[in-house]
CSV table of C-alpha atoms in Angstrom, one decimal:
chain,number,residue,atom,x,y,z
A,1,MET,CA,22.0,59.1,10.6
A,2,GLU,CA,23.9,55.8,10.0
A,3,HIS,CA,24.0,54.9,6.3
A,4,ALA,CA,21.9,58.1,5.4
A,5,ASN,CA,23.4,58.3,2.0
A,6,LEU,CA,22.6,54.7,1.2
A,7,ILE,CA,19.0,55.0,2.6
A,8,THR,CA,18.4,58.1,0.6
A,9,ARG,CA,19.6,56.4,-2.5
A,10,ILE,CA,17.3,53.4,-1.9
A,11,LEU,CA,14.4,55.4,-1.2
A,12,GLU,CA,15.0,57.2,-4.6
A,13,GLY,CA,14.7,53.9,-6.3
A,14,ASP,CA,18.3,52.7,-6.3
A,15,SER,CA,18.0,49.0,-5.5
A,16,ARG,CA,21.7,48.3,-5.9
A,17,ALA,CA,22.2,50.5,-2.7
A,18,TYR,CA,20.1,48.0,-0.8
A,19,GLY,CA,22.4,45.2,-2.0
A,20,GLU,CA,25.2,47.1,-0.2
A,21,ILE,CA,23.0,47.1,3.1
A,22,VAL,CA,22.4,43.3,2.6
A,23,ARG,CA,26.0,42.5,2.1
A,24,LEU,CA,26.9,44.6,5.2
A,25,TYR,CA,24.4,43.0,7.6
A,26,GLN,CA,23.5,39.5,6.1
A,27,HIS,CA,26.0,37.6,8.4
A,28,MET,CA,24.7,39.5,11.5
A,29,VAL,CA,21.0,39.0,10.7
A,30,HIS,CA,21.5,35.4,9.8
A,31,THR,CA,23.3,34.7,13.1
A,32,VAL,CA,20.3,36.3,14.9
A,33,CYS,CA,17.8,34.2,13.1
A,34,MET,CA,20.0,31.1,13.6
A,35,ARG,CA,20.2,31.7,17.4
A,36,VAL,CA,16.4,31.9,17.5
A,37,LEU,CA,15.4,29.2,15.1
A,38,ARG,CA,18.5,26.8,15.4
A,39,ASN,CA,18.0,25.5,11.9
A,40,ALA,CA,19.9,26.8,8.8
A,41,GLU,CA,17.1,26.4,6.5
A,42,ASP,CA,14.4,28.4,8.6
A,43,ALA,CA,17.1,30.9,9.5
A,44,GLU,CA,17.8,31.7,5.8
A,45,GLU,CA,14.1,32.0,5.2
A,46,ALA,CA,13.8,34.2,8.2
A,47,THR,CA,16.8,36.3,7.1
A,48,GLN,CA,15.2,36.8,3.7
A,49,ASP,CA,11.9,37.9,5.3
A,50,ALA,CA,13.5,40.3,7.6
A,51,PHE,CA,15.5,42.1,4.9
A,52,VAL,CA,12.3,42.3,2.6
A,53,LYS,CA,10.5,43.7,5.6
A,54,ALA,CA,13.2,46.2,6.4
A,55,TYR,CA,13.2,47.2,2.7
A,56,GLN,CA,9.4,47.6,2.8
A,57,ASN,CA,9.6,49.8,5.9
A,58,LEU,CA,12.8,51.7,5.2
A,59,ASP,CA,10.9,55.0,4.8
A,60,GLY,CA,9.8,54.6,8.5
A,61,PHE,CA,13.3,54.4,9.8
A,62,GLY,CA,13.6,57.7,11.5
A,63,GLY,CA,17.1,57.5,12.6
A,64,SER,CA,16.3,57.7,16.3
A,65,ALA,CA,18.1,54.4,16.9
A,66,LYS,CA,21.2,52.9,15.1
A,67,PHE,CA,20.3,51.4,11.7
A,68,SER,CA,21.9,48.0,12.9
A,69,THR,CA,19.5,48.2,16.1
A,70,TRP,CA,16.5,48.8,13.9
A,71,LEU,CA,17.5,46.0,11.5
A,72,PHE,CA,18.1,43.6,14.3
A,73,SER,CA,14.8,44.3,16.0
A,74,ILE,CA,13.1,43.4,12.7
A,75,ALA,CA,15.2,40.2,12.3
A,76,TYR,CA,14.6,39.2,15.9
A,77,ARG,CA,10.7,39.7,15.6
A,78,THR,CA,10.7,37.8,12.3
A,79,ALA,CA,12.7,35.0,13.7
A,80,ILE,CA,10.3,34.6,16.7
A,81,SER,CA,7.2,34.8,14.5
A,82,HIS,CA,8.8,32.1,12.2
A,83,GLY,CA,9.5,30.0,15.3
A,84,ARG,CA,5.9,30.3,16.5
A,85,ARG,CA,4.6,29.4,13.1
A,86,ARG,CA,6.8,26.4,12.8
A,87,ARG,CA,5.6,25.2,16.3
A,88,THR,CA,2.0,25.8,15.1
A,89,ASP,CA,2.6,23.8,12.0
A,90,GLY,CA,3.6,20.8,14.1
A,91,GLY,CA,7.3,20.8,13.4
A,92,SER,CA,9.9,20.2,16.1
A,93,LEU,CA,13.0,22.3,17.0
A,94,GLU,CA,16.1,20.9,15.7
A,95,ASP,CA,18.3,20.2,18.8
A,96,LEU,CA,21.8,21.2,17.9
A,97,ALA,CA,23.1,19.8,21.2
A,98,HIS,CA,22.2,16.3,19.9
A,99,HIS,CA,22.4,16.7,16.1
A,100,PRO,CA,25.3,19.1,15.4
A,101,PRO,CA,25.6,20.3,11.8
A,102,ALA,CA,28.1,18.5,9.8
A,103,ALA,CA,31.4,20.4,9.4
A,104,ALA,CA,32.0,21.7,5.9
A,105,ASN,CA,35.6,21.4,6.5
A,106,PRO,CA,36.7,19.6,9.6
A,107,ALA,CA,40.2,21.2,9.4
A,108,ASP,CA,38.5,24.6,9.8
A,109,ALA,CA,39.1,25.5,13.5
A,110,ARG,CA,36.8,28.4,13.4
A,111,HIS,CA,33.9,26.3,12.0
A,112,MET,CA,34.5,23.7,14.8
A,113,LEU,CA,34.6,26.4,17.4
A,114,ARG,CA,31.3,27.8,16.1
A,115,GLU,CA,29.9,24.2,16.1
A,116,GLN,CA,30.8,23.8,19.8
A,117,LEU,CA,29.5,27.2,20.7
A,118,ASP,CA,26.3,26.5,18.8
A,119,ARG,CA,25.9,23.2,20.6
A,120,ALA,CA,26.3,24.9,24.0
A,121,LEU,CA,24.0,27.8,23.0
A,122,ALA,CA,21.4,25.2,21.9
A,123,LEU,CA,21.0,24.1,25.5
A,124,LEU,CA,19.8,27.6,26.4
A,125,PRO,CA,16.4,29.1,25.7
A,126,ALA,CA,16.4,30.7,22.3
A,127,ASP,CA,15.8,34.3,23.8
A,128,ASP,CA,18.9,33.8,26.1
A,129,ALA,CA,21.2,32.7,23.4
A,130,SER,CA,20.0,35.6,21.2
A,131,ILE,CA,20.7,38.0,24.1
A,132,LEU,CA,24.2,36.5,24.6
A,133,SER,CA,25.0,37.0,20.9
A,134,PHE,CA,23.8,40.5,20.9
A,135,TYR,CA,25.9,41.3,23.9
A,136,TYR,CA,29.2,39.4,23.3
A,137,LEU,CA,29.2,39.1,19.4
A,138,GLU,CA,27.6,42.2,18.3
A,139,GLU,CA,28.7,44.1,21.4
A,140,LEU,CA,25.5,45.8,21.8
A,141,SER,CA,24.6,47.7,25.1
A,142,VAL,CA,21.8,46.5,27.3
A,143,GLU,CA,19.7,49.5,26.2
A,144,GLU,CA,20.1,48.4,22.5
A,145,ILE,CA,19.1,44.8,23.5
A,146,VAL,CA,16.0,46.2,25.2
A,147,THR,CA,15.1,48.0,22.0
A,148,ILE,CA,15.5,44.9,19.9
A,149,THR,CA,13.9,42.3,22.1
A,150,GLY,CA,11.2,44.6,23.8
A,151,LEU,CA,12.1,43.2,27.1
A,152,GLY,CA,12.8,45.3,30.2
A,153,ALA,CA,16.3,46.5,31.2
A,154,SER,CA,16.3,44.6,34.4
A,155,ASN,CA,15.0,41.4,32.6
A,156,VAL,CA,17.7,41.7,30.1
A,157,LYS,CA,20.3,41.9,32.8
A,158,VAL,CA,19.0,39.0,34.7
A,159,ARG,CA,18.7,36.9,31.5
A,160,LEU,CA,22.3,37.8,30.7
A,161,HIS,CA,23.6,36.8,34.1
A,162,ARG,CA,21.6,33.5,34.0
A,163,ALA,CA,22.6,32.7,30.4
A,164,ARG,CA,26.3,33.4,31.1
A,165,LYS,CA,26.2,31.0,34.0
A,166,LYS,CA,24.4,28.3,31.9
A,167,LEU,CA,26.8,28.7,28.9
A,168,SER,CA,29.7,28.2,31.2
A,169,GLU,CA,28.2,25.0,32.5
A,170,ALA,CA,27.3,23.8,29.0
A,171,LEU,CA,30.9,24.6,27.6
A,172,GLU,CA,32.3,22.8,30.6
A,173,ARG,CA,30.5,19.7,29.6
A,174,HIS,CA,30.9,20.0,25.8
A,175,LEU,CA,34.3,21.8,25.8
A,176,GLY,CA,36.5,20.8,23.0
A,177,PRO,CA,40.2,21.2,22.7
A,178,GLU,CA,39.7,24.3,20.5
A,179,VAL,CA,37.8,26.1,23.1
A,180,GLN,CA,40.2,25.1,25.9
A,181,THR,CA,43.1,26.5,24.0
A,182,LEU,CA,41.3,29.7,23.3
A,183,LEU,CA,40.4,30.1,26.8
A,184,LEU,CA,43.7,29.1,28.4
A,185,ASN,CA,45.5,31.5,25.9
A,186,ASP,CA,43.5,34.3,27.4
A,187,ALA,CA,45.9,35.9,29.9
B,1,MET,CA,35.5,25.2,35.5
B,2,PRO,CA,34.7,28.6,36.9
B,3,GLU,CA,32.1,30.9,35.3
B,4,LEU,CA,33.5,32.5,32.1
B,5,SER,CA,34.5,36.1,32.5
B,6,ASP,CA,33.1,38.7,30.1
B,7,LYS,CA,36.4,39.0,28.4
B,8,GLN,CA,36.6,35.2,27.8
B,9,LEU,CA,33.1,35.0,26.4
B,10,ARG,CA,33.6,38.0,24.1
B,11,LYS,CA,36.8,36.3,22.7
B,12,LEU,CA,35.0,33.0,22.3
B,13,PHE,CA,32.1,34.6,20.4
B,14,HIS,CA,34.3,36.6,18.2
B,15,ALA,CA,36.6,33.6,17.5
B,16,ALA,CA,33.4,31.6,16.5
B,17,GLY,CA,32.2,34.5,14.4
B,18,HIS,CA,28.9,34.9,12.5
B,19,SER,CA,27.1,32.1,10.9
B,20,SER,CA,27.3,32.0,7.1
B,21,PRO,CA,24.2,32.2,5.1
B,22,GLY,CA,23.9,30.7,1.6
B,23,PHE,CA,26.1,32.2,-1.1
B,24,ASP,CA,23.2,33.4,-3.1
B,25,LEU,CA,21.3,35.0,-0.2
B,26,THR,CA,22.0,38.5,-1.4
B,27,ALA,CA,20.6,37.8,-4.8
B,28,ARG,CA,17.4,36.1,-3.5
B,29,ILE,CA,16.8,39.2,-1.2
B,30,LEU,CA,17.2,41.6,-4.0
B,31,ALA,CA,15.0,39.7,-6.2
B,32,ARG,CA,12.3,39.7,-3.7
B,33,ALA,CA,13.0,43.4,-2.9
B,34,ALA,CA,12.6,44.2,-6.5
B,35,VAL,CA,9.0,43.3,-6.5
B,36,THR,CA,8.2,44.7,-3.2
B,37,PRO,CA,7.0,48.4,-3.0
B,38,ILE,CA,8.5,50.5,-0.3
B,39,ALA,CA,5.8,51.7,2.1
B,40,ARG,CA,5.8,55.5,2.1
B,41,ARG,CA,5.5,57.3,5.3
B,42,VAL,CA,2.3,59.0,5.9
B,43,LYS,CA,3.0,62.6,7.1
B,44,GLU,CA,1.4,62.9,10.5
B,45,GLN,CA,-1.1,65.8,10.5
B,46,PRO,CA,-2.3,67.2,13.8
B,47,LEU,CA,-5.9,66.4,14.3
B,48,ILE,CA,-6.8,70.1,14.7
B,49,GLY,CA,-4.6,72.6,12.9
B,50,ARG,CA,-3.4,76.1,13.8
B,51,TRP,CA,-6.3,77.8,12.2
B,52,GLY,CA,-8.8,75.2,13.7
B,53,TRP,CA,-7.4,76.1,17.2
B,54,ALA,CA,-7.9,79.8,16.4
B,55,GLY,CA,-11.5,79.1,15.3
B,56,ILE,CA,-12.1,77.2,18.4
B,57,ALA,CA,-10.6,80.0,20.7
B,58,GLY,CA,-12.8,82.5,18.8
B,59,LEU,CA,-15.9,80.4,19.2
B,60,VAL,CA,-15.2,79.9,22.9
B,61,ALA,CA,-14.6,83.7,23.4
B,62,ALA,CA,-17.8,84.4,21.4
B,63,LEU,CA,-19.7,82.1,23.6
B,64,LEU,CA,-18.4,83.5,26.7
B,65,ILE,CA,-19.3,87.1,25.5
B,66,VAL,CA,-22.8,85.9,24.4
B,67,ALA,CA,-23.2,84.3,27.8
B,68,ARG,CA,-22.2,87.4,29.6
B,69,PHE,CA,-24.5,89.6,27.6
B,70,ALA,CA,-27.3,87.2,27.8
B,71,ALA,CA,-27.0,86.9,31.5
B,72,ALA,CA,-26.9,90.7,32.0
B,73,GLY,CA,-29.9,91.0,29.7
B,74,GLY,CA,-31.9,88.5,31.7
B,75,GLN,CA,-31.1,89.9,35.2
B,76,ALA,CA,-31.0,93.6,34.7
B,77,THR,CA,-34.2,95.5,34.2
B,78,GLU,CA,-32.4,98.2,32.4
B,79,PRO,CA,-29.2,97.2,30.3
B,80,ALA,CA,-26.1,99.2,31.3
B,81,VAL,CA,-25.2,99.8,27.7
B,82,PRO,CA,-28.3,99.7,25.6
B,83,SER,CA,-27.1,98.7,22.1
B,84,GLY,CA,-28.2,96.9,19.1
B,85,PHE,CA,-26.3,93.7,19.9
B,86,THR,CA,-27.9,93.5,23.4
B,87,ALA,CA,-31.3,94.2,21.9
B,88,TYR,CA,-30.7,91.4,19.3
B,89,LEU,CA,-29.7,88.9,22.0
B,90,GLN,CA,-32.8,89.8,24.0
B,91,HIS,CA,-34.8,89.4,20.8
B,92,LEU,CA,-33.4,85.9,20.5
B,93,GLN,CA,-34.7,85.0,24.0
B,94,LEU,CA,-31.5,83.1,24.8
B,95,PRO,CA,-31.8,80.8,27.8
B,96,ALA,CA,-29.4,83.0,29.9
B,97,GLY,CA,-28.7,80.4,32.7
B,98,GLN,CA,-27.5,77.7,30.3
B,99,TRP,CA,-24.9,79.7,28.3
B,100,PRO,CA,-22.1,79.2,30.8
B,101,LEU,CA,-22.8,75.5,30.8
B,102,TRP,CA,-22.5,75.5,27.0
B,103,ALA,CA,-19.2,77.5,27.2
B,104,ILE,CA,-17.8,75.1,29.7
B,105,GLY,CA,-19.1,72.1,27.7
B,106,CYS,CA,-17.3,73.3,24.6
B,107,SER,CA,-14.1,74.0,26.4
B,108,ALA,CA,-14.2,70.5,27.8
B,109,CYS,CA,-14.7,69.1,24.3
B,110,ALA,CA,-11.8,71.0,23.0
B,111,LEU,CA,-9.6,69.9,25.9
B,112,LEU,CA,-10.6,66.2,25.1
B,113,LEU,CA,-9.7,66.8,21.5
B,114,VAL,CA,-6.3,68.1,22.5
B,115,LEU,CA,-5.7,65.0,24.6
B,116,LEU,CA,-6.8,62.8,21.7
B,117,ASP,CA,-4.5,64.5,19.4
B,118,ARG,CA,-1.6,64.3,21.6
B,119,ALA,CA,-2.4,60.6,22.4
B,120,LEU,CA,-2.6,59.8,18.6
B,121,GLN,CA,0.6,61.5,17.9
B,122,ARG,CA,2.5,59.7,20.7
B,123,ARG,CA,1.1,56.4,19.4
B,124,ALA,CA,2.3,57.2,15.8
B,125,ALA,CA,5.7,58.0,17.1
């Protein structure tokens, strides 16, 4: 079982061991929440909730799936639930396509590239953007995405194909020099 | 621009990387986890244990034996093997014709319980 030693320590009451799990996965979980919620503040709140839920249910992790898949599944569902609650509360989705986040450091090419990708992904439905992230960033298989999202395998494949096409179109429209350089260098 | 290939998209996503949460996120999560109890897994016990099944099997077997003896006692003018047990069954004046139905009913109940047990186990898994 993945992280079996850490999990045993946590279940025995060693909370520092959970700190290691959080440090290992916080960026990935935050990215999943960000893709679904598209708002940094909400994504942080959902990330916290997801990790607390995972901690609470750690004894129920049987090891039949990878730990990361199990954690992503909790994060994805938590983010979806946050998104629903926010819509019920009367809030509106922050449209990254029209209100991109301010760059912390404009010289940071990686940050600019992420901004452009975020803007392009914001034009896609949240589910599709998440599926693209799972597939291309986390390099998860379709089967793992099925486990995380609860969608059918054929549905995931169709969404993946459709999202890839839409993302290409969106990138074409919003393509910055950083992305162009990156893609042109791809031999 | 043509549709981006898998390789190009993978490269693009990896170059952009993960989004960055706030610097104190780990501390905030651990502070919340510290006051959150871990839900302990409840061990799944089968609805009917091994001894329960042995008891049911014994009961069904006993019912079938009783049914056979009662039927024999009701039909035959002279029991083939006159014994104290047969005499006792006759003394009870059991409704001979209904015992097979009782046996079938009990077996059907046991079967339903097995199916319920399996369904609950599958749901819990």
